[in-house]
């Protein structure tokens, strides 16, 4: 979708108006991200510093591709369910071989080495020193001390030859300031008030009698060394009485020994496969770091591989970062490709309420920066928010647990994107005309409150964890069950919203969920936005009634 609003500082807006030298034009909107957050200047980046730079190339015939996505997801269309293959996408919509060669030739002439082109032609990666990169893109590279870490960023918008103006949409890798973070929350007390395992959640959300996703392949987006994740997954499967699922790790970029995200990837793998019951295969995509550049490559790999019908990323960043450094454009291209191929990407809406974090700590509830979290805010991503779950029964009463009610989790991310436009499927449900047709987040929700969260095996021991890091993989596992009974659905957006058609702006109650596929959450708030009957900027459509959801969507043929 086109960017329809910019509410940035005058300094940022001025970047788009930088004077152009002969044969040079700006490649992205952004300038140094260090100007946006607290940072101390630590001098120029040493000229010998090795960098990997990535050129994000533009999709061709984008409007035609968006029209194809609409038709292929419309049950009344003659091409319903006829999703593109990666080869078809590359032939019809990817940058041409000539355009790719233009980008490669530019990098070669500038002194870059190890130049590689992704199979979908959307990303060209290359290595160079900081001196070479600075010269090639006509921008100084400066170091900053930010939140106790040494980072670097480009102080001017990168520039490229005029001949590449319509080919290159973004230049990534010139900063390490924009980094995504996980959305994992721990309880305030040493022990949960209540904690659940995957079978508990299936019982609570009415999914125990639905078919497990034995023919569906799913993926988790991760970073660093994930060998311990597989060990913990096996321990969790044994502890929770779940079948052992086949796992394949796909390394994207250089391997990293980092294990700081182990608990996050543990939750993602255990609760996606746990909610699915089983899967044909679980892919764990892991990359070098959580930088915008490395994650853009990882997302592109998932789309171009097209081996997993759905994926989840319990990651996010305040949306103005990827807007400024250009990774939003690159990622949105990959998400659009995936939607045309029938794939769905789920992402956590964040744990800072109606605001988004810009540094260390929550920096959200009760106040912060009023932007949405990306990639949940991407038009072709399903953003998953959070609730506080209340149940009957369990350890202190009759077993098993049963659903009682839910309120919105006060920290669950939600709001209006300032950079992404609403989709045709969301417009039909949300009636967002008064909001400027901006993308609304989240789309759906699941339990996320760490006080009503999940038992996750970390380093061999079960511990209580929550956050929208839990809700996103739970939705991935639920969606795998939906696909098990109807693979023609493909991308989840139009299908999920087809179950919710309000008749007017004032008639937004549970009665408008004609088939009962969701629990309508009507209590609570996430800071700025209250939870209301029907769709809201806190819990979206609500939380799944899994049996009803799979039953209803099985009819979408």
Coordinates of C-alpha atoms in Angstrom, one line a residue:
X1 CA 0.0 0.0 0.0
X2 CA 1.2 3.6 -0.5
X3 CA 2.2 5.7 2.4
X4 CA -0.6 8.0 3.2
X5 CA 0.6 10.0 6.1
X6 CA 3.8 11.3 7.4
X7 CA 3.9 13.0 10.8
X8 CA 7.7 13.2 11.3
X9 CA 9.9 16.0 12.4
X10 CA 10.8 18.7 9.9
X11 CA 14.4 17.4 10.1
X12 CA 13.2 14.1 8.7
X13 CA 11.0 15.5 6.1
X14 CA 13.9 17.7 4.9
X15 CA 15.8 14.5 3.9
X16 CA 13.5 14.0 0.9
X17 CA 14.5 17.4 -0.4
X18 CA 18.3 17.0 -0.2
X19 CA 20.0 18.7 -3.2
X20 CA 20.9 16.2 -5.8
X21 CA 24.3 16.1 -7.5
X22 CA 24.5 15.2 -11.1
X23 CA 23.5 11.6 -11.8
X24 CA 22.5 11.1 -8.1
X25 CA 19.1 10.7 -6.5
X26 CA 17.9 9.8 -3.0
X27 CA 17.1 6.1 -2.5
X28 CA 15.0 6.3 0.7
X29 CA 13.1 8.7 2.9
X30 CA 15.4 8.4 5.8
X31 CA 18.4 10.1 7.4
X32 CA 20.4 9.2 10.5
X33 CA 18.1 7.4 13.0
X34 CA 20.3 8.6 15.8
X35 CA 18.7 12.0 15.5
X36 CA 15.4 10.4 16.8
X37 CA 16.6 8.8 20.0
X38 CA 19.0 9.6 22.8
X39 CA 22.5 9.0 21.5
X40 CA 25.9 10.5 22.1
X41 CA 28.2 11.0 19.1
X42 CA 31.3 8.8 19.3
X43 CA 33.0 9.9 16.1
X44 CA 33.2 8.5 12.6
X45 CA 32.8 4.8 12.0
X46 CA 36.3 3.4 11.4
X47 CA 36.9 3.2 7.6
X48 CA 38.0 -0.5 7.8
X49 CA 34.8 -1.7 9.5
X50 CA 33.3 -4.5 7.5
X51 CA 29.6 -4.0 6.4
X52 CA 27.0 -6.0 4.5
X53 CA 24.8 -3.7 2.5
X54 CA 21.5 -4.7 0.9
X55 CA 19.7 -3.1 -1.9
X56 CA 15.9 -3.6 -1.8
X57 CA 14.6 -3.6 -5.4
X58 CA 11.1 -2.6 -6.4
X59 CA 8.3 -5.0 -7.3
X60 CA 7.1 -4.5 -10.9
X61 CA 3.5 -4.1 -11.8
X62 CA 2.6 -3.8 -8.1
X63 CA -1.0 -2.7 -8.6
X64 CA -1.6 -5.8 -10.8
X65 CA -0.1 -8.0 -8.1
X66 CA -2.4 -6.4 -5.4
X67 CA -5.3 -7.1 -7.7
X68 CA -4.2 -10.7 -8.1
X69 CA -4.1 -11.1 -4.3
X70 CA -7.6 -9.8 -4.1
X71 CA -8.9 -12.2 -6.8
X72 CA -7.0 -15.3 -5.6
X73 CA -8.6 -14.8 -2.1
X74 CA -12.1 -14.2 -3.4
X75 CA -14.3 -17.4 -3.4
X76 CA -16.4 -16.0 -6.2
X77 CA -13.3 -15.5 -8.4
X78 CA -12.4 -18.1 -11.1
X79 CA -8.8 -18.0 -9.9
X80 CA -9.7 -18.5 -6.2
X81 CA -7.0 -20.6 -4.5
X82 CA -4.7 -20.6 -7.6
X83 CA -1.7 -19.1 -5.7
X84 CA 1.4 -18.0 -7.5
X85 CA 4.6 -20.1 -7.3
X86 CA 7.8 -18.4 -6.5
X87 CA 8.9 -18.9 -10.1
X88 CA 5.7 -17.3 -11.4
X89 CA 6.1 -14.3 -9.0
X90 CA 9.7 -13.8 -10.2
X91 CA 8.7 -14.0 -13.9
X92 CA 5.7 -11.7 -13.6
X93 CA 6.4 -9.2 -10.8
X94 CA 10.0 -9.3 -9.6
X95 CA 12.6 -6.9 -10.9
X96 CA 13.8 -8.0 -14.3
X97 CA 17.2 -9.6 -15.0
X98 CA 18.3 -6.3 -16.6
X99 CA 17.3 -4.3 -13.6
X100 CA 19.1 -6.7 -11.3
X101 CA 22.2 -6.5 -13.4
X102 CA 22.1 -2.7 -13.2
X103 CA 22.2 -2.9 -9.4
X104 CA 24.9 -5.5 -9.4
X105 CA 27.1 -3.5 -11.8
X106 CA 26.7 -0.4 -9.6
X107 CA 27.9 -2.4 -6.6
X108 CA 30.8 -3.9 -8.5
X109 CA 32.0 -0.6 -9.8
X110 CA 31.8 0.9 -6.3
X111 CA 34.1 -1.8 -4.9
X112 CA 31.7 -4.2 -3.2
X113 CA 32.4 -7.9 -3.2
X114 CA 30.5 -11.2 -2.4
X115 CA 27.5 -9.9 -4.3
X116 CA 24.5 -12.2 -4.1
X117 CA 21.0 -11.9 -5.5
X118 CA 18.0 -13.4 -3.8
X119 CA 15.9 -15.9 -5.9
X120 CA 13.0 -13.5 -6.0
X121 CA 15.3 -10.7 -7.2
X122 CA 14.0 -8.4 -4.4
X123 CA 17.3 -8.1 -2.4
X124 CA 20.9 -7.8 -3.6
X125 CA 23.5 -8.2 -0.8
X126 CA 27.1 -7.2 -0.9
X127 CA 30.1 -6.7 1.4
X128 CA 32.5 -3.7 1.7
X129 CA 34.3 -1.6 4.2
X130 CA 32.7 1.4 5.8
X131 CA 34.9 3.6 3.6
X132 CA 33.6 2.0 0.4
X133 CA 30.0 2.1 1.5
X134 CA 30.2 5.7 2.6
X135 CA 31.7 6.7 -0.8
X136 CA 29.2 4.6 -2.8
X137 CA 26.1 6.1 -1.2
X138 CA 27.5 9.6 -0.5
X139 CA 26.8 9.6 3.2
X140 CA 29.1 9.7 6.2
X141 CA 28.8 6.9 8.7
X142 CA 28.9 7.9 12.3
X143 CA 29.2 6.0 15.6
X144 CA 26.9 6.7 18.6
X145 CA 26.7 5.5 22.1
X146 CA 23.0 4.7 22.6
X147 CA 21.5 3.1 25.7
X148 CA 24.9 1.7 26.7
X149 CA 25.7 0.2 23.3
X150 CA 27.9 1.4 20.4
X151 CA 25.9 1.7 17.2
X152 CA 26.4 3.4 13.9
X153 CA 24.2 5.1 11.3
X154 CA 24.3 7.1 8.1
X155 CA 24.0 10.9 8.7
X156 CA 22.6 11.7 5.3
X157 CA 20.0 9.9 3.1
X158 CA 21.9 7.3 0.9
X159 CA 22.1 8.3 -2.7
X160 CA 22.3 6.2 -5.8
X161 CA 22.8 6.7 -9.5
X162 CA 19.9 8.3 -11.3
X163 CA 19.6 5.3 -13.6
X164 CA 18.7 3.2 -10.5
X165 CA 16.0 5.5 -9.2
X166 CA 13.1 3.3 -10.3
X167 CA 14.9 0.1 -9.6
X168 CA 16.2 0.5 -6.0
X169 CA 13.7 1.3 -3.3
X170 CA 15.9 1.1 -0.2
X171 CA 19.5 0.8 1.0
X172 CA 19.8 -1.3 4.1
X173 CA 22.8 -2.1 6.3
X174 CA 24.1 1.5 6.8
X175 CA 22.9 1.6 10.4
X176 CA 22.6 -0.7 13.4
X177 CA 20.3 1.6 15.2
X178 CA 17.0 0.1 14.0
X179 CA 16.8 -3.2 15.7
X180 CA 13.7 -5.2 16.5
X181 CA 13.0 -6.5 19.9
X182 CA 11.1 -9.5 21.3
X183 CA 7.6 -9.1 22.9
X184 CA 8.1 -11.4 25.9
X185 CA 6.7 -10.6 29.3
X186 CA 7.3 -12.2 32.7
X187 CA 4.9 -12.2 35.6
X188 CA 5.2 -9.6 38.4
X189 CA 5.2 -12.3 41.0
X190 CA 7.6 -15.3 41.2
X191 CA 4.8 -17.5 40.1
X192 CA 1.8 -17.1 37.8
X193 CA -1.6 -16.6 39.3
X194 CA -2.6 -19.1 36.6
X195 CA -0.5 -20.8 33.9
X196 CA -1.5 -23.0 31.0
X197 CA 0.1 -25.6 28.6
X198 CA -0.9 -26.0 25.0
X199 CA -3.6 -28.6 25.7
X200 CA -5.1 -26.3 28.3
X201 CA -5.3 -23.5 25.7
X202 CA -6.9 -25.9 23.2
X203 CA -9.5 -26.9 25.7
X204 CA -10.2 -23.3 26.8
X205 CA -10.5 -21.9 23.2
X206 CA -12.6 -24.8 22.0
X207 CA -10.0 -26.5 19.8
X208 CA -9.6 -30.0 21.3
X209 CA -11.9 -31.7 18.8
X210 CA -10.5 -30.0 15.7
X211 CA -8.1 -31.9 13.4
X212 CA -4.4 -31.4 14.1
X213 CA -2.4 -29.8 11.4
X214 CA -0.6 -32.9 10.3
X215 CA -0.2 -31.8 6.7
X216 CA 0.7 -28.2 7.3
X217 CA 4.2 -26.7 7.4
X218 CA 4.9 -23.6 9.5
X219 CA 7.8 -21.4 10.3
X220 CA 9.2 -19.3 13.2
X221 CA 11.4 -16.3 12.7
X222 CA 14.4 -16.4 15.1
X223 CA 18.0 -15.1 15.5
X224 CA 21.2 -16.5 16.8
X225 CA 22.1 -20.1 17.9
X226 CA 18.8 -22.1 18.1
X227 CA 20.3 -25.5 18.8
X228 CA 19.0 -25.2 22.4
X229 CA 15.5 -24.4 21.1
X230 CA 15.2 -27.8 19.6
X231 CA 16.4 -29.5 22.8
X232 CA 13.8 -27.5 24.8
X233 CA 11.1 -28.3 22.2
X234 CA 11.7 -32.0 22.7
X235 CA 11.5 -31.6 26.5
X236 CA 8.3 -29.6 26.2
X237 CA 6.7 -32.2 23.9
X238 CA 7.5 -34.9 26.5
X239 CA 6.2 -32.8 29.4
X240 CA 3.0 -31.7 27.7
X241 CA 2.2 -35.1 26.1
X242 CA 2.5 -33.8 22.5
X243 CA 3.9 -35.6 19.4
X244 CA 7.4 -34.9 18.3
X245 CA 7.4 -32.7 15.2
X246 CA 10.0 -32.7 12.4
X247 CA 12.2 -29.6 12.6
X248 CA 14.5 -28.0 10.1
X249 CA 16.7 -25.0 10.8
X250 CA 17.3 -22.6 7.9
X251 CA 20.3 -20.3 8.4
X252 CA 20.0 -16.9 6.8
X253 CA 23.2 -14.9 6.6
X254 CA 26.1 -15.5 8.8
X255 CA 25.6 -17.8 11.9
X256 CA 25.7 -16.1 15.3
X257 CA 26.5 -17.6 18.7
X258 CA 23.9 -15.4 20.4
X259 CA 21.5 -17.3 22.7
X260 CA 19.9 -14.2 24.4
X261 CA 16.6 -15.0 22.6
X262 CA 16.3 -18.6 23.7
X263 CA 13.3 -18.1 25.9
X264 CA 11.5 -16.3 23.1
X265 CA 12.2 -18.9 20.4
X266 CA 11.3 -21.6 23.0
X267 CA 7.8 -20.1 23.4
X268 CA 7.4 -19.6 19.7
X269 CA 8.2 -23.2 18.8
X270 CA 6.4 -24.9 21.7
X271 CA 3.1 -22.9 21.4
X272 CA 2.9 -22.8 17.6
X273 CA 3.2 -26.6 17.3
X274 CA 1.4 -27.2 20.5
X275 CA -1.7 -25.3 19.3
X276 CA -1.4 -27.0 15.9
X277 CA -1.4 -30.4 17.7
X278 CA 1.3 -31.5 15.3
X279 CA 2.7 -30.2 12.0
X280 CA 4.2 -31.8 8.9
X281 CA 7.4 -29.7 9.5
X282 CA 8.5 -26.8 11.6
X283 CA 11.0 -24.5 10.0
X284 CA 13.1 -22.3 12.2
X285 CA 14.6 -19.4 10.2
X286 CA 17.5 -17.9 12.1
X287 CA 19.6 -14.9 11.1
X288 CA 22.7 -13.0 12.3
X289 CA 21.1 -10.2 14.3
X290 CA 17.8 -8.4 14.9
X291 CA 18.8 -5.5 12.7
X292 CA 16.3 -4.3 10.1
X293 CA 18.7 -5.4 7.4
X294 CA 19.2 -9.0 8.6
X295 CA 15.5 -9.5 9.4
X296 CA 14.5 -8.2 5.9
X297 CA 16.7 -10.9 4.4
X298 CA 15.1 -13.5 6.7
X299 CA 11.6 -12.5 5.7
X300 CA 12.5 -12.5 2.1
X301 CA 13.9 -16.0 2.4
X302 CA 10.7 -17.3 4.0
X303 CA 8.7 -15.9 1.1
X304 CA 11.0 -17.0 -1.7
X305 CA 11.4 -20.5 -0.2
X306 CA 7.6 -20.9 0.0
X307 CA 7.9 -24.1 2.0
X308 CA 5.9 -23.0 5.0
X309 CA 2.3 -21.9 4.5
X310 CA 2.4 -19.7 7.6
X311 CA 4.9 -18.1 9.9
X312 CA 5.1 -16.1 13.1
X313 CA 7.5 -13.4 14.4
X314 CA 7.3 -12.4 18.0
X315 CA 9.3 -9.3 17.1
X316 CA 8.7 -5.7 16.6
X317 CA 10.0 -2.2 16.3
X318 CA 8.4 1.3 16.4
X319 CA 7.2 1.7 12.9
X320 CA 9.0 5.0 12.1
X321 CA 12.4 3.2 12.3
X322 CA 11.7 0.8 9.3
X323 CA 9.9 3.7 7.5
X324 CA 13.0 5.8 7.8
X325 CA 15.7 3.3 6.9
X326 CA 13.7 1.7 4.1
X327 CA 13.2 -1.7 5.5
X328 CA 9.4 -1.2 5.6
X329 CA 9.4 -1.0 1.9
X330 CA 11.6 -4.1 1.5
X331 CA 9.6 -6.2 4.0
X332 CA 6.2 -5.1 2.6
X333 CA 7.3 -6.4 -0.8
X334 CA 8.1 -9.8 0.7
X335 CA 4.8 -9.9 2.5
X336 CA 2.9 -9.0 -0.7
X337 CA 4.7 -11.8 -2.5
X338 CA 3.8 -14.2 0.3
X339 CA 0.2 -13.2 0.2
X340 CA 0.1 -13.9 -3.6
X341 CA 1.6 -17.3 -2.9
X342 CA -1.1 -18.1 -0.3
X343 CA 1.2 -17.6 2.7
X344 CA 0.3 -15.8 6.0
X345 CA 2.7 -14.0 8.3
X346 CA 1.6 -13.4 11.9
X347 CA 3.4 -10.8 14.1
X348 CA 3.0 -9.6 17.7
X349 CA 1.4 -6.2 18.1
X350 CA 3.7 -5.3 21.0
X351 CA 3.6 -5.1 24.8
X352 CA 3.5 -1.3 25.3
X353 CA -0.2 -0.6 24.8
X354 CA -1.3 2.1 22.4
X355 CA 2.3 3.4 22.1
X356 CA 5.5 1.9 20.8
X357 CA 9.0 1.6 22.3
X358 CA 11.9 3.7 21.0
X359 CA 14.6 2.5 23.4
X360 CA 15.4 0.3 26.3
X361 CA 12.5 -0.7 28.5
X362 CA 8.8 -0.5 27.8
X363 CA 8.6 3.2 27.0
X364 CA 4.9 2.6 26.3
X365 CA 2.1 2.2 28.9
X366 CA 1.0 4.6 30.2
X367 CA 2.6 7.0 27.8
X368 CA 5.1 7.0 24.9
X369 CA 5.3 7.5 21.1
X370 CA 1.9 7.1 19.5
X371 CA 2.9 4.8 16.6
X372 CA 2.1 1.2 15.9
X373 CA 4.6 -1.7 16.0
X374 CA 6.0 -3.1 12.8
X375 CA 5.8 -5.7 11.2
X376 CA 2.4 -6.2 12.8
X377 CA 1.3 -2.9 11.2
X378 CA 2.2 -4.1 7.7
X379 CA -0.9 -4.3 5.4
X380 CA -0.1 -7.9 4.4
X381 CA 0.6 -9.1 7.9
X382 CA -1.8 -10.4 10.6
X383 CA -1.1 -8.4 13.8
X384 CA -1.9 -10.4 16.9
X385 CA -2.8 -8.5 20.1
X386 CA -3.2 -9.6 23.7
X387 CA -5.9 -10.3 26.3
X388 CA -6.1 -11.4 30.0
X389 CA -7.8 -14.8 30.1
X390 CA -10.1 -15.9 32.9
X391 CA -11.1 -19.5 33.2
X392 CA -13.2 -22.0 35.2
X393 CA -11.7 -25.0 36.9
X394 CA -8.1 -26.2 36.7
X395 CA -5.8 -27.2 39.5
X396 CA -7.8 -25.6 42.2
X397 CA -11.2 -26.8 41.0
X398 CA -12.9 -29.1 38.5
X399 CA -10.8 -30.2 35.6
X400 CA -10.2 -29.4 32.8
X401 CA -10.1 -25.6 32.4
X402 CA -13.1 -24.0 30.5
X403 CA -13.5 -20.6 29.1
X404 CA -15.0 -17.9 31.3
X405 CA -14.3 -14.5 29.8
X406 CA -11.4 -12.2 28.7
X407 CA -10.5 -8.6 29.0
X408 CA -8.0 -6.7 27.0
X409 CA -4.5 -6.9 28.4
X410 CA -3.6 -3.4 29.4
X411 CA -0.2 -3.7 27.7
X412 CA -1.4 -5.3 24.5
X413 CA -0.2 -3.3 21.4
X414 CA -2.8 -1.6 19.2
X415 CA -3.6 1.6 17.4
X416 CA -3.4 3.2 13.9
X417 CA -0.4 3.0 11.7
X418 CA 0.8 6.4 10.4
X419 CA 2.6 4.8 7.4
X420 CA 0.5 1.8 6.2
X421 CA -2.9 2.0 4.5
X422 CA -5.9 -0.1 5.5
X423 CA -6.8 -3.0 3.3
X424 CA -10.0 -3.7 1.5
X425 CA -10.8 -6.6 3.8
X426 CA -10.2 -4.5 6.9
X427 CA -12.2 -1.5 5.6
X428 CA -15.2 -3.7 5.2
X429 CA -15.2 -4.6 8.9
X430 CA -13.7 -1.6 10.7
X431 CA -15.4 1.3 8.8
X432 CA -12.3 3.4 9.2
X433 CA -13.3 6.3 7.0
X434 CA -13.1 8.6 10.0
X435 CA -9.6 7.5 10.7
X436 CA -8.2 8.4 7.3
X437 CA -8.2 4.8 6.1
X438 CA -5.1 4.0 8.1
X439 CA -4.1 0.4 8.9
X440 CA -5.6 -0.7 12.3
X441 CA -3.8 -3.0 14.6
X442 CA -4.3 -5.7 15.8
X443 CA -6.4 -8.0 13.6
X444 CA -7.0 -10.7 16.2
X445 CA -5.8 -11.5 19.7
X446 CA -5.0 -14.3 22.1
X447 CA -4.1 -14.6 25.8
X448 CA -0.9 -12.5 26.5
X449 CA -1.1 -11.3 30.1
X450 CA 1.9 -12.9 31.9
X451 CA -0.4 -13.4 34.9
X452 CA -2.5 -15.8 32.8
X453 CA 0.2 -17.0 30.5
X454 CA 2.0 -20.1 29.5
X455 CA 4.4 -22.8 30.9
X456 CA 7.4 -22.7 28.6
X457 CA 10.4 -25.1 28.9
X458 CA 13.6 -23.0 28.9
X459 CA 17.0 -24.7 29.4
X460 CA 15.1 -27.8 30.4
X461 CA 12.9 -26.2 33.1
X462 CA 9.3 -25.0 32.8
X463 CA 8.8 -21.4 33.6
X464 CA 6.0 -18.9 33.3
X465 CA 6.1 -16.5 30.3
X466 CA 3.6 -14.3 28.5
X467 CA 3.3 -11.2 26.2
X468 CA 2.1 -10.9 22.6
X469 CA 5.1 -13.1 22.0
X470 CA 2.7 -15.9 23.2
X471 CA -0.4 -14.7 21.3
X472 CA 1.3 -14.7 17.8
X473 CA 2.6 -18.3 17.8
X474 CA -0.7 -19.4 19.3
X475 CA -2.5 -17.8 16.4
X476 CA 0.0 -19.4 14.0
X477 CA -0.9 -22.9 15.4
X478 CA -4.6 -22.1 15.2
X479 CA -4.3 -21.0 11.6
X480 CA -2.5 -24.3 10.8
X481 CA -5.6 -26.2 12.0
X482 CA -7.7 -24.0 9.7
X483 CA -5.5 -24.8 6.8
X484 CA -5.7 -28.5 7.6
X485 CA -9.4 -28.5 6.6
X486 CA -9.2 -25.9 3.8
X487 CA -5.9 -25.2 2.1
X488 CA -7.5 -23.0 -0.5
X489 CA -7.9 -20.2 2.0
X490 CA -4.2 -19.1 1.7
X491 CA -3.6 -15.6 3.1
X492 CA -5.6 -15.2 6.3
X493 CA -6.6 -11.5 6.1
X494 CA -9.7 -11.6 3.8
X495 CA -10.9 -14.9 5.3
X496 CA -10.8 -13.8 8.9
X497 CA -12.5 -10.5 8.2
X498 CA -15.2 -12.2 6.1
X499 CA -16.7 -13.5 9.4
X500 CA -17.3 -10.0 10.6
X501 CA -19.5 -7.6 8.6
X502 CA -20.9 -4.7 10.7
X503 CA -24.1 -3.2 9.4
X504 CA -23.4 0.3 10.6
X505 CA -20.9 2.3 12.7
X506 CA -23.2 1.9 15.7
X507 CA -24.1 -1.8 15.2
X508 CA -20.8 -3.4 16.2
X509 CA -21.8 -6.2 18.5
X510 CA -21.2 -9.9 18.8
X511 CA -24.4 -10.5 16.7
X512 CA -22.4 -9.3 13.7
X513 CA -20.1 -12.3 14.0
X514 CA -22.7 -14.3 12.2
X515 CA -20.9 -17.6 12.6
X516 CA -19.3 -17.1 16.0
X517 CA -15.7 -17.5 15.0
X518 CA -14.5 -15.1 17.6
X519 CA -15.0 -14.1 21.2
X520 CA -15.9 -10.4 21.2
X521 CA -13.7 -8.7 23.9
X522 CA -15.6 -5.7 25.3
X523 CA -13.8 -4.8 28.6
X524 CA -10.5 -3.1 29.3
X525 CA -8.1 -0.6 27.6
X526 CA -4.5 -0.5 26.4
X527 CA -3.7 3.0 27.3
X528 CA -5.2 5.4 24.7
X529 CA -7.8 3.0 23.2
X530 CA -10.7 1.5 25.1
X531 CA -12.0 -2.0 24.2
X532 CA -15.5 -1.7 22.6
X533 CA -18.1 -4.1 21.2
X534 CA -17.0 -5.4 17.8
X535 CA -13.7 -4.6 16.2
X536 CA -11.4 -2.3 18.2
X537 CA -7.9 -1.0 18.3
X538 CA -7.0 -3.1 21.3
X539 CA -8.1 -6.7 20.5
X540 CA -9.1 -6.4 16.8
X541 CA -11.8 -9.0 15.9
X542 CA -11.3 -10.7 19.2
X543 CA -10.0 -14.2 20.2
X544 CA -10.7 -17.4 18.3
X545 CA -13.3 -19.9 19.1
X546 CA -11.2 -22.5 17.3
X547 CA -13.9 -25.1 16.5
X548 CA -16.3 -22.5 15.1
X549 CA -13.5 -20.7 13.3
X550 CA -12.3 -23.8 11.5
X551 CA -15.8 -25.0 10.8
X552 CA -16.8 -21.6 9.3
X553 CA -13.7 -21.2 7.2
X554 CA -13.9 -24.8 5.9
X555 CA -17.0 -23.5 4.0
X556 CA -15.0 -20.8 2.3
X557 CA -14.8 -22.5 -1.1

